Amino acid sequence: MNETKILLTEKEMPEAWYNLVADLPFSLPSLLHPATGQPTPIPPPIFPMALVTQEDSRERYIEIPEPVREVYRLWRPSPLYRAHRLEKLLNTPAKIYYKYEGGSPPGSHKPNTAVAQAFYNKEEGTKRIATETGAGQWGSALAFACKLFGIECKVYMVKVSYQQKPYRRILMESWGANVVASPSTDTNAGRQILAKDPQSPGSLGLAISEAAEDAFGREDTKYSLGSVLNHVLLHQTVIGLEALKQLEKTGDYPDMVIGCVGGGSNFSGLAFPFVRDNLVSGKKTRIIAVEPLAAPSLTRGVYAYDLGDAVGMAPIAKMYTLGHTFVPAPIHAGGLRYHGMAPLVSALYNHKMIEAVAVHQNPTFAAAIDFARSEGILPAPESAHAIRVAMDEAIKCREEGKAKTILFNLSGHGHFDLGAYERYLSGQLQDYEYPEAEVKRALQDLPKVAA
Ligand SMILES: *Cc1c(COP(=O)(O)O)cnc(C)c1O
């Protein structure tokens, strides 16, 4: 078969998410309480119990509730594409497949978990959810999900994005969310920063602190995170489970599975079912995480316990980190600027079960443009990191005369990132590599915990 678009029927959509933790040959380090340093679950006052349970679950498959599947059907099962035109452009014997998550209403993979989280909150009586957003993808996914389940949504949006990227804010407001620039005057964390620096551009870690403080302070409010945590990665596995079924229809199986990593959720969603095949079916698929050289937590960070946010409200997690005081360079892949990496992805990398590559933003945008001009879809700058490495591997296949099968995740479209494309196309984008000295400096601020 030589199809371009491999589809599943609604009936073929997975009925359960896959929990990789059930198949791991090692146990995961627990989260630690930021005040006591003792093992802790994710804090129940600000998360619904269903998610607290999923976070530590060792059950292999966890049923996707029917009301969640009902919303998923708006865009799922998502298509798997064979990139015939990109293969031709690269003159490669490799077969390139990509799973397209940009067809959801908010335009990325993030509603796969936002919808599930809104559902569990609704079931447990939550009236209001507070969250943070960097460039706005997570905020828009949660605003969309909250609206569908009748929950109020408050979004703390990193101020520099709030000012520079009004369109994502307008999208969130169209779905009924209340969006404020972070640091805001609505929380102690925000007011403290503003007192010191009224012009503070904000950061993701600070916005997390504000949203968590909001949720801790109100009975009717819970908090929600769009990446990093186990339950978020779990919800994203619907991507990889669908991809497995779709590839089965083609008769192909990937030699490489590639995804970009910010907090690690879209990569995990595609990759974990294939990691399982490596663990239990003796497959030897290379699983490759791609990060920006400007925020290289896996390739340049250390594997250590660190704070999840700026002020120590979130649990301490063992992860690859650049330090919670990490100040990201203003690169255009807004979704890839978190200081740490999901503890689960970090553990896989530490056990050499996955690989990691870091790339510069100019070659990444070059790949995005090649992709748009061959396959048609304008990718999110985050997703373009995966495209860069998929293309590099396909070029290697040409040089080595090997016909390998490559699968990557196209985590979202780039229709809200045209400002970044404009800068690239007019030659104004600069490559930025996170300085080694900065890594060393930030690591001095790691919390002291008993080994
Ligand atoms: C948020 C985002 C990412 C990065 O987040 P992960 O949790 O690492 O997936 C990647 N791609 C898109 C399109 C995003 O919106």
Short mmCIF file of C-alpha atoms and ligand atoms in Angstrom, two decimals:
data_model
loop_
_atom_site.label_atom_id
_atom_site.label_comp_id
_atom_site.label_asym_id
_atom_site.label_seq_id
_atom_site.Cartn_x
_atom_site.Cartn_y
_atom_site.Cartn_z
CA MET A 1 0.00 0.00 0.00
CA ASN A 2 1.16 3.51 -0.76
CA GLU A 3 -1.40 5.68 0.96
CA THR A 4 -0.87 9.29 1.98
CA LYS A 5 -3.33 9.47 4.85
CA ILE A 6 -3.97 6.49 7.12
CA LEU A 7 -7.21 6.88 9.06
CA LEU A 8 -8.97 4.99 11.81
CA THR A 9 -12.72 4.91 12.30
CA GLU A 10 -14.22 6.36 15.50
CA LYS A 11 -14.77 2.79 16.66
CA GLU A 12 -11.06 2.07 16.34
CA MET A 13 -10.12 4.89 18.73
CA PRO A 14 -8.34 3.43 21.80
CA GLU A 15 -10.58 2.75 24.80
CA ALA A 16 -7.78 2.98 27.35
CA TRP A 17 -4.61 5.00 27.86
CA TYR A 18 -1.33 3.09 28.27
CA ASN A 19 0.60 3.47 31.52
CA LEU A 20 4.28 2.77 30.82
CA VAL A 21 5.10 2.69 34.54
CA ALA A 22 3.47 -0.78 34.68
CA ASP A 23 6.16 -2.18 32.36
CA LEU A 24 9.27 -0.43 33.66
CA PRO A 25 12.08 -2.63 34.97
CA PHE A 26 12.83 -0.06 37.70
CA SER A 27 10.80 2.09 40.07
CA LEU A 28 10.49 5.84 39.72
CA PRO A 29 11.91 8.18 42.39
CA SER A 30 9.00 9.73 44.31
CA LEU A 31 8.10 13.40 44.37
CA LEU A 32 9.23 15.20 47.52
CA HIS A 33 7.32 17.76 49.54
CA PRO A 34 8.92 21.21 49.04
CA ALA A 35 8.80 22.01 52.78
CA THR A 36 9.56 18.66 54.44
CA GLY A 37 11.60 16.86 51.76
CA GLN A 38 9.47 13.76 52.41
CA PRO A 39 7.88 11.65 49.63
CA THR A 40 4.52 13.10 48.62
CA PRO A 41 1.79 12.51 46.05
CA ILE A 42 0.75 15.46 43.88
CA PRO A 43 -1.12 17.60 46.42
CA PRO A 44 -4.80 16.50 46.67
CA PRO A 45 -6.08 19.91 47.76
CA ILE A 46 -5.27 21.28 44.31
CA PHE A 47 -5.72 18.15 42.12
CA PRO A 48 -8.82 15.94 41.82
CA MET A 49 -8.39 12.50 43.46
CA ALA A 50 -8.76 10.68 40.12
CA LEU A 51 -5.58 12.40 38.89
CA VAL A 52 -3.74 11.94 42.21
CA THR A 53 -4.45 8.21 41.80
CA GLN A 54 -3.41 8.10 38.14
CA GLU A 55 -0.17 9.91 38.98
CA ASP A 56 1.02 6.93 41.08
CA SER A 57 -0.86 4.16 39.27
CA ARG A 58 0.85 0.94 38.19
CA GLU A 59 -2.15 -0.29 36.25
CA ARG A 60 -1.14 -1.02 32.66
CA TYR A 61 -4.26 0.27 30.90
CA ILE A 62 -6.57 2.95 32.28
CA GLU A 63 -9.99 3.33 30.70
CA ILE A 64 -10.70 6.57 28.83
CA PRO A 65 -14.09 7.69 30.23
CA GLU A 66 -16.83 7.83 27.59
CA PRO A 67 -17.48 11.60 28.04
CA VAL A 68 -13.77 12.18 27.28
CA ARG A 69 -13.94 9.92 24.21
CA GLU A 70 -17.01 11.83 23.11
CA VAL A 71 -15.04 15.10 23.06
CA TYR A 72 -11.97 13.38 21.51
CA ARG A 73 -14.17 12.40 18.56
CA LEU A 74 -14.26 16.08 17.50
CA TRP A 75 -10.76 15.50 16.05
CA ARG A 76 -9.73 11.95 16.95
CA PRO A 77 -8.61 9.50 15.76
CA SER A 78 -6.07 11.91 14.29
CA PRO A 79 -4.57 11.14 10.87
CA LEU A 80 -1.23 9.45 10.30
CA TYR A 81 0.41 10.78 7.15
CA ARG A 82 3.05 9.25 4.93
CA ALA A 83 5.27 12.20 3.92
CA HIS A 84 5.65 11.20 0.26
CA ARG A 85 6.48 14.73 -0.88
CA LEU A 86 9.04 15.33 1.84
CA GLU A 87 10.68 11.98 1.02
CA LYS A 88 10.88 13.09 -2.62
CA LEU A 89 12.34 16.46 -1.68
CA LEU A 90 15.04 14.72 0.36
CA ASN A 91 15.52 12.04 -2.29
CA THR A 92 15.60 9.49 0.51
CA PRO A 93 14.87 5.77 0.47
CA ALA A 94 13.45 6.19 4.00
CA LYS A 95 9.73 6.04 4.66
CA ILE A 96 8.64 9.04 6.74
CA TYR A 97 5.38 8.99 8.68
CA TYR A 98 3.96 11.69 10.92
CA LYS A 99 1.06 11.74 13.34
CA TYR A 100 -0.79 15.07 13.07
CA GLU A 101 -2.11 16.52 16.34
CA GLY A 102 -2.76 20.02 14.96
CA GLY A 103 -6.33 19.18 13.95
CA SER A 104 -7.76 19.68 17.44
CA PRO A 105 -9.75 22.90 17.95
CA PRO A 106 -6.89 24.57 19.92
CA GLY A 107 -4.39 23.32 17.32
CA SER A 108 -2.10 21.01 19.29
CA HIS A 109 -1.91 17.72 21.24
CA LYS A 110 -2.61 19.53 24.54
CA PRO A 111 -6.41 19.02 24.61
CA ASN A 112 -5.79 15.24 24.85
CA THR A 113 -5.05 15.86 28.53
CA ALA A 114 -6.97 19.14 29.03
CA VAL A 115 -10.25 17.39 28.19
CA ALA A 116 -9.48 14.47 30.52
CA GLN A 117 -8.47 16.81 33.35
CA ALA A 118 -11.58 18.99 32.94
CA PHE A 119 -13.74 15.84 32.98
CA TYR A 120 -12.27 14.47 36.25
CA ASN A 121 -12.53 17.90 37.85
CA LYS A 122 -16.17 18.22 36.82
CA GLU A 123 -16.92 14.77 38.25
CA GLU A 124 -15.45 15.78 41.61
CA GLY A 125 -17.36 19.06 41.77
CA THR A 126 -14.63 21.55 40.83
CA LYS A 127 -16.16 24.91 39.84
CA ARG A 128 -13.03 26.71 38.74
CA ILE A 129 -9.52 25.77 37.48
CA ALA A 130 -6.42 27.99 37.64
CA THR A 131 -3.43 27.38 35.40
CA GLU A 132 -0.42 29.05 33.81
CA THR A 133 0.51 29.36 30.17
CA GLY A 134 3.68 30.47 28.41
CA ALA A 135 2.96 31.24 24.78
CA GLY A 136 -0.68 30.27 25.22
CA GLN A 137 -1.08 26.74 23.80
CA TRP A 138 -1.81 25.12 27.14
CA GLY A 139 -4.08 27.96 28.25
CA SER A 140 -6.12 27.69 25.07
CA ALA A 141 -6.41 23.90 25.37
CA LEU A 142 -7.64 24.20 28.96
CA ALA A 143 -9.97 27.12 28.18
CA PHE A 144 -11.55 24.98 25.43
CA ALA A 145 -11.87 21.91 27.70
CA CYS A 146 -13.25 23.88 30.66
CA LYS A 147 -15.90 25.50 28.48
CA LEU A 148 -17.10 22.09 27.25
CA PHE A 149 -17.46 20.82 30.82
CA GLY A 150 -18.89 24.05 32.30
CA ILE A 151 -15.93 24.98 34.52
CA GLU A 152 -14.57 28.51 35.03
CA CYS A 153 -10.97 28.93 33.83
CA LYS A 154 -8.37 31.41 35.10
CA VAL A 155 -5.11 31.64 33.16
CA TYR A 156 -1.88 33.29 34.35
CA MET A 157 -0.10 34.09 31.09
CA VAL A 158 3.62 34.95 31.14
CA LYS A 159 3.62 38.74 30.68
CA VAL A 160 6.05 38.92 27.76
CA SER A 161 3.77 36.58 25.74
CA TYR A 162 0.64 38.37 26.94
CA GLN A 163 2.03 41.56 25.45
CA GLN A 164 3.63 40.13 22.32
CA LYS A 165 1.12 37.42 21.39
CA PRO A 166 -2.40 38.78 21.80
CA TYR A 167 -4.01 36.23 19.48
CA ARG A 168 -3.66 33.25 21.82
CA ARG A 169 -5.12 35.38 24.61
CA ILE A 170 -8.07 36.31 22.42
CA LEU A 171 -8.59 32.61 21.61
CA MET A 172 -8.67 31.80 25.35
CA GLU A 173 -11.10 34.65 25.97
CA SER A 174 -13.28 33.47 23.10
CA TRP A 175 -13.63 30.18 24.99
CA GLY A 176 -14.59 32.18 28.08
CA ALA A 177 -11.37 32.10 30.11
CA ASN A 178 -10.21 34.94 32.35
CA VAL A 179 -6.60 35.71 31.33
CA VAL A 180 -4.19 37.93 33.30
CA ALA A 181 -0.56 38.81 32.65
CA SER A 182 1.86 37.15 35.10
CA PRO A 183 3.30 38.54 37.36
CA SER A 184 -0.17 39.79 38.35
CA THR A 185 -1.52 41.69 41.35
CA ASP A 186 -3.92 38.78 42.03
CA THR A 187 -1.46 36.69 44.11
CA ASN A 188 1.22 37.20 46.77
CA ALA A 189 3.84 35.63 44.50
CA GLY A 190 2.96 38.08 41.73
CA ARG A 191 2.75 41.13 44.01
CA GLN A 192 6.15 40.34 45.55
CA ILE A 193 7.84 40.21 42.16
CA LEU A 194 6.08 43.38 40.97
CA ALA A 195 7.16 45.24 44.12
CA LYS A 196 10.79 44.41 43.31
CA ASP A 197 10.53 44.79 39.54
CA PRO A 198 7.39 46.42 38.11
CA GLN A 199 8.70 45.69 34.59
CA SER A 200 9.26 41.95 35.20
CA PRO A 201 8.58 40.02 31.96
CA GLY A 202 7.48 36.98 33.99
CA SER A 203 8.48 33.34 33.55
CA LEU A 204 6.76 29.99 33.34
CA GLY A 205 8.01 28.98 36.79
CA LEU A 206 6.54 32.16 38.30
CA ALA A 207 3.20 31.74 36.50
CA ILE A 208 3.01 28.18 37.93
CA SER A 209 3.55 29.63 41.41
CA GLU A 210 0.73 32.13 40.87
CA ALA A 211 -1.74 29.53 39.59
CA ALA A 212 -0.89 27.09 42.41
CA GLU A 213 -1.30 29.84 45.03
CA ASP A 214 -4.68 30.73 43.52
CA ALA A 215 -5.82 27.08 43.75
CA PHE A 216 -4.47 26.54 47.30
CA GLY A 217 -6.33 29.70 48.37
CA ARG A 218 -9.83 28.83 47.16
CA GLU A 219 -12.15 25.94 48.09
CA ASP A 220 -13.85 25.91 44.67
CA THR A 221 -10.63 25.95 42.64
CA LYS A 222 -8.19 23.27 41.48
CA TYR A 223 -4.91 23.57 39.60
CA SER A 224 -4.03 21.96 36.32
CA LEU A 225 -0.70 21.30 34.59
CA GLY A 226 -0.28 20.77 30.85
CA SER A 227 2.88 18.63 30.79
CA VAL A 228 5.58 16.99 32.96
CA LEU A 229 3.38 14.96 35.36
CA ASN A 230 2.76 11.21 34.88
CA HIS A 231 -1.00 11.58 34.42
CA VAL A 232 -0.48 14.13 31.64
CA LEU A 233 1.91 11.81 29.79
CA LEU A 234 -0.60 8.98 30.31
CA HIS A 235 -3.43 10.92 28.64
CA GLN A 236 -1.21 11.66 25.64
CA THR A 237 -0.60 7.96 24.92
CA VAL A 238 -3.78 7.96 22.86
CA ILE A 239 -1.47 9.38 20.15
CA GLY A 240 0.95 6.44 20.07
CA LEU A 241 -1.76 3.81 20.51
CA GLU A 242 -3.54 5.16 17.44
CA ALA A 243 -0.25 5.36 15.52
CA LEU A 244 0.47 1.67 16.27
CA LYS A 245 -2.90 0.66 14.80
CA GLN A 246 -2.44 2.92 11.79
CA LEU A 247 1.04 1.58 11.05
CA GLU A 248 -0.29 -1.95 11.33
CA LYS A 249 -2.56 -1.12 8.38
CA THR A 250 0.47 -0.10 6.30
CA GLY A 251 2.53 -3.14 7.20
CA ASP A 252 5.39 -0.89 8.35
CA TYR A 253 6.97 -0.62 11.80
CA PRO A 254 9.23 2.33 12.73
CA ASP A 255 13.00 2.03 13.17
CA MET A 256 12.88 5.46 14.81
CA VAL A 257 10.24 7.36 16.76
CA ILE A 258 10.91 11.09 17.17
CA GLY A 259 9.24 13.88 19.15
CA CYS A 260 10.09 17.36 20.40
CA VAL A 261 10.32 17.82 24.17
CA GLY A 262 9.37 20.80 26.33
CA GLY A 263 7.99 19.16 29.44
CA GLY A 264 7.89 15.86 27.54
CA SER A 265 4.20 15.13 27.00
CA ASN A 266 3.70 14.95 23.22
CA PHE A 267 6.92 12.95 22.83
CA SER A 268 5.82 10.52 25.54
CA GLY A 269 2.35 10.26 24.08
CA LEU A 270 3.67 9.06 20.74
CA ALA A 271 6.66 7.11 22.07
CA PHE A 272 5.54 5.16 25.15
CA PRO A 273 3.61 2.43 23.29
CA PHE A 274 6.78 1.89 21.21
CA VAL A 275 8.97 1.90 24.34
CA ARG A 276 6.66 -0.86 25.57
CA ASP A 277 7.31 -2.87 22.39
CA ASN A 278 11.05 -2.46 23.04
CA LEU A 279 10.62 -3.68 26.62
CA VAL A 280 8.20 -6.55 26.16
CA SER A 281 8.32 -7.55 22.48
CA GLY A 282 12.06 -7.31 21.91
CA LYS A 283 11.79 -4.51 19.34
CA LYS A 284 14.84 -2.30 18.88
CA THR A 285 13.24 0.99 17.88
CA ARG A 286 15.34 4.09 18.49
CA ILE A 287 13.29 6.59 20.49
CA ILE A 288 14.60 10.14 20.06
CA ALA A 289 13.65 13.28 22.05
CA VAL A 290 14.53 16.61 20.42
CA GLU A 291 15.09 19.80 22.42
CA PRO A 292 16.30 23.33 21.58
CA LEU A 293 19.96 24.16 22.26
CA ALA A 294 18.59 27.23 24.06
CA ALA A 295 16.84 25.07 26.70
CA PRO A 296 18.75 21.77 26.66
CA SER A 297 17.61 20.08 29.88
CA LEU A 298 18.31 16.48 28.76
CA THR A 299 21.55 17.01 26.85
CA ARG A 300 23.12 19.69 29.09
CA GLY A 301 21.26 19.57 32.40
CA VAL A 302 21.89 17.35 35.42
CA TYR A 303 19.75 14.52 36.78
CA ALA A 304 18.86 15.87 40.22
CA TYR A 305 16.04 16.80 42.54
CA ASP A 306 14.79 20.29 41.71
CA LEU A 307 11.81 22.53 42.28
CA GLY A 308 9.01 22.38 39.73
CA ASP A 309 8.26 26.11 39.96
CA ALA A 310 9.99 29.37 40.83
CA VAL A 311 9.09 29.71 44.51
CA GLY A 312 8.82 26.16 45.84
CA MET A 313 5.05 25.68 45.86
CA ALA A 314 5.15 22.61 43.59
CA PRO A 315 6.67 19.27 44.66
CA ILE A 316 10.38 18.62 44.17
CA ALA A 317 11.03 16.10 41.41
CA LYS A 318 14.05 14.09 40.28
CA MET A 319 14.55 15.17 36.70
CA TYR A 320 17.02 16.48 34.17
CA THR A 321 17.08 20.19 34.97
CA LEU A 322 18.81 23.45 34.14
CA GLY A 323 17.88 24.71 37.60
CA HIS A 324 14.57 26.32 38.60
CA THR A 325 16.17 29.77 38.34
CA PHE A 326 16.75 29.10 34.61
CA VAL A 327 15.95 32.20 32.55
CA PRO A 328 15.15 31.14 28.99
CA ALA A 329 16.43 32.97 25.95
CA PRO A 330 13.65 34.51 23.88
CA ILE A 331 13.53 31.67 21.34
CA HIS A 332 10.38 31.19 19.34
CA ALA A 333 9.45 27.68 20.36
CA GLY A 334 7.64 29.00 23.43
CA GLY A 335 6.48 25.53 24.45
CA LEU A 336 10.03 24.21 24.85
CA ARG A 337 11.35 26.63 27.46
CA TYR A 338 10.68 24.82 30.74
CA HIS A 339 13.73 24.37 33.02
CA GLY A 340 13.13 20.67 33.69
CA MET A 341 11.95 17.51 31.98
CA ALA A 342 9.17 15.10 32.93
CA PRO A 343 10.47 12.75 35.68
CA LEU A 344 9.34 9.75 33.64
CA VAL A 345 11.14 10.90 30.47
CA SER A 346 14.17 11.77 32.63
CA ALA A 347 14.25 8.26 34.11
CA LEU A 348 14.06 6.65 30.65
CA TYR A 349 16.92 8.83 29.46
CA ASN A 350 18.96 8.04 32.55
CA HIS A 351 18.41 4.30 31.88
CA LYS A 352 19.44 4.82 28.24
CA MET A 353 16.06 3.65 26.97
CA ILE A 354 15.69 6.82 24.88
CA GLU A 355 18.11 9.17 23.11
CA ALA A 356 18.19 12.97 23.07
CA VAL A 357 19.38 15.51 20.49
CA ALA A 358 19.52 19.32 20.78
CA VAL A 359 19.11 21.57 17.72
CA HIS A 360 19.45 25.27 16.88
CA GLN A 361 16.45 27.37 15.93
CA ASN A 362 17.57 28.45 12.44
CA PRO A 363 18.00 24.89 11.08
CA THR A 364 14.73 24.06 12.84
CA PHE A 365 12.86 26.80 10.98
CA ALA A 366 14.59 25.73 7.76
CA ALA A 367 13.11 22.26 8.30
CA ALA A 368 9.70 23.80 9.05
CA ILE A 369 9.76 25.68 5.75
CA ASP A 370 10.85 22.60 3.77
CA PHE A 371 8.00 20.74 5.43
CA ALA A 372 5.41 23.43 4.69
CA ARG A 373 6.55 23.64 1.07
CA SER A 374 6.35 19.87 0.55
CA GLU A 375 3.66 18.54 2.90
CA GLY A 376 1.62 21.76 3.06
CA ILE A 377 1.13 22.04 6.81
CA LEU A 378 2.85 24.97 8.55
CA PRO A 379 4.17 23.34 11.73
CA ALA A 380 4.37 24.81 15.22
CA PRO A 381 8.00 25.87 15.90
CA GLU A 382 8.07 23.27 18.70
CA SER A 383 7.05 20.47 16.33
CA ALA A 384 9.63 21.65 13.81
CA HIS A 385 12.35 20.38 16.17
CA ALA A 386 11.08 16.84 15.54
CA ILE A 387 10.90 17.52 11.80
CA ARG A 388 14.56 18.69 11.79
CA VAL A 389 15.79 15.44 13.27
CA ALA A 390 13.43 13.29 11.16
CA MET A 391 14.85 15.00 8.06
CA ASP A 392 18.44 14.59 9.26
CA GLU A 393 17.84 10.87 9.81
CA ALA A 394 16.19 10.55 6.37
CA ILE A 395 19.23 12.25 4.81
CA LYS A 396 21.50 9.76 6.61
CA CYS A 397 19.40 6.97 5.10
CA ARG A 398 20.10 8.40 1.65
CA GLU A 399 23.83 8.62 2.34
CA GLU A 400 23.96 5.08 3.72
CA GLY A 401 21.52 3.68 1.16
CA LYS A 402 19.24 2.33 3.88
CA ALA A 403 15.44 2.32 3.64
CA LYS A 404 14.46 2.86 7.26
CA THR A 405 11.03 3.79 8.57
CA ILE A 406 10.80 7.05 10.54
CA LEU A 407 7.81 8.16 12.60
CA PHE A 408 7.55 11.59 14.20
CA ASN A 409 4.93 13.60 16.02
CA LEU A 410 3.64 16.79 14.44
CA SER A 411 2.39 18.14 17.75
CA GLY A 412 0.65 21.26 16.40
CA HIS A 413 0.23 23.80 13.63
CA GLY A 414 2.00 27.16 13.52
CA HIS A 415 -0.86 29.49 12.63
CA PHE A 416 -0.32 31.55 15.79
CA ASP A 417 3.44 31.68 15.26
CA LEU A 418 3.55 33.73 12.09
CA GLY A 419 5.57 36.45 13.85
CA ALA A 420 8.35 33.91 14.35
CA TYR A 421 8.11 32.78 10.72
CA GLU A 422 8.30 36.41 9.61
CA ARG A 423 11.50 36.87 11.59
CA TYR A 424 12.98 33.69 10.13
CA LEU A 425 12.03 34.52 6.56
CA SER A 426 13.53 38.01 6.87
CA GLY A 427 16.79 36.62 8.28
CA GLN A 428 16.40 38.07 11.75
CA LEU A 429 16.38 34.88 13.84
CA GLN A 430 19.47 34.25 15.92
CA ASP A 431 20.77 30.93 17.13
CA TYR A 432 21.27 30.86 20.84
CA GLU A 433 23.06 28.21 22.82
CA TYR A 434 22.51 28.10 26.55
CA PRO A 435 25.94 28.93 28.10
CA GLU A 436 27.67 26.19 30.10
CA ALA A 437 28.50 28.76 32.83
CA GLU A 438 24.80 29.51 33.26
CA VAL A 439 24.08 25.82 33.74
CA LYS A 440 26.75 25.65 36.46
CA ARG A 441 25.47 28.82 38.14
CA ALA A 442 21.82 27.74 38.19
CA LEU A 443 22.74 24.34 39.60
CA GLN A 444 24.05 25.99 42.76
CA ASP A 445 20.43 26.83 43.57
CA LEU A 446 19.24 23.20 43.54
CA PRO A 447 17.37 22.32 46.75
CA LYS A 448 19.31 20.24 49.26
CA VAL A 449 17.58 16.91 49.74
CA ALA A 450 18.73 13.71 51.40
CA ALA A 451 20.00 11.29 48.75
C1 LIG B 1 3.32 22.76 24.45
C2 LIG B 1 3.76 22.22 23.17
C3 LIG B 1 4.91 21.40 23.06
C4 LIG B 1 5.81 21.10 24.22
O1 LIG B 1 5.23 20.46 25.30
P1 LIG B 1 5.44 18.91 25.61
O2 LIG B 1 4.76 18.70 26.91
O3 LIG B 1 6.89 18.63 25.64
O4 LIG B 1 4.76 18.18 24.50
C5 LIG B 1 5.23 20.89 21.82
N1 LIG B 1 4.49 21.16 20.73
C6 LIG B 1 3.39 21.95 20.80
C7 LIG B 1 2.63 22.21 19.53
C8 LIG B 1 2.99 22.50 22.02
O5 LIG B 1 1.90 23.27 22.06
#
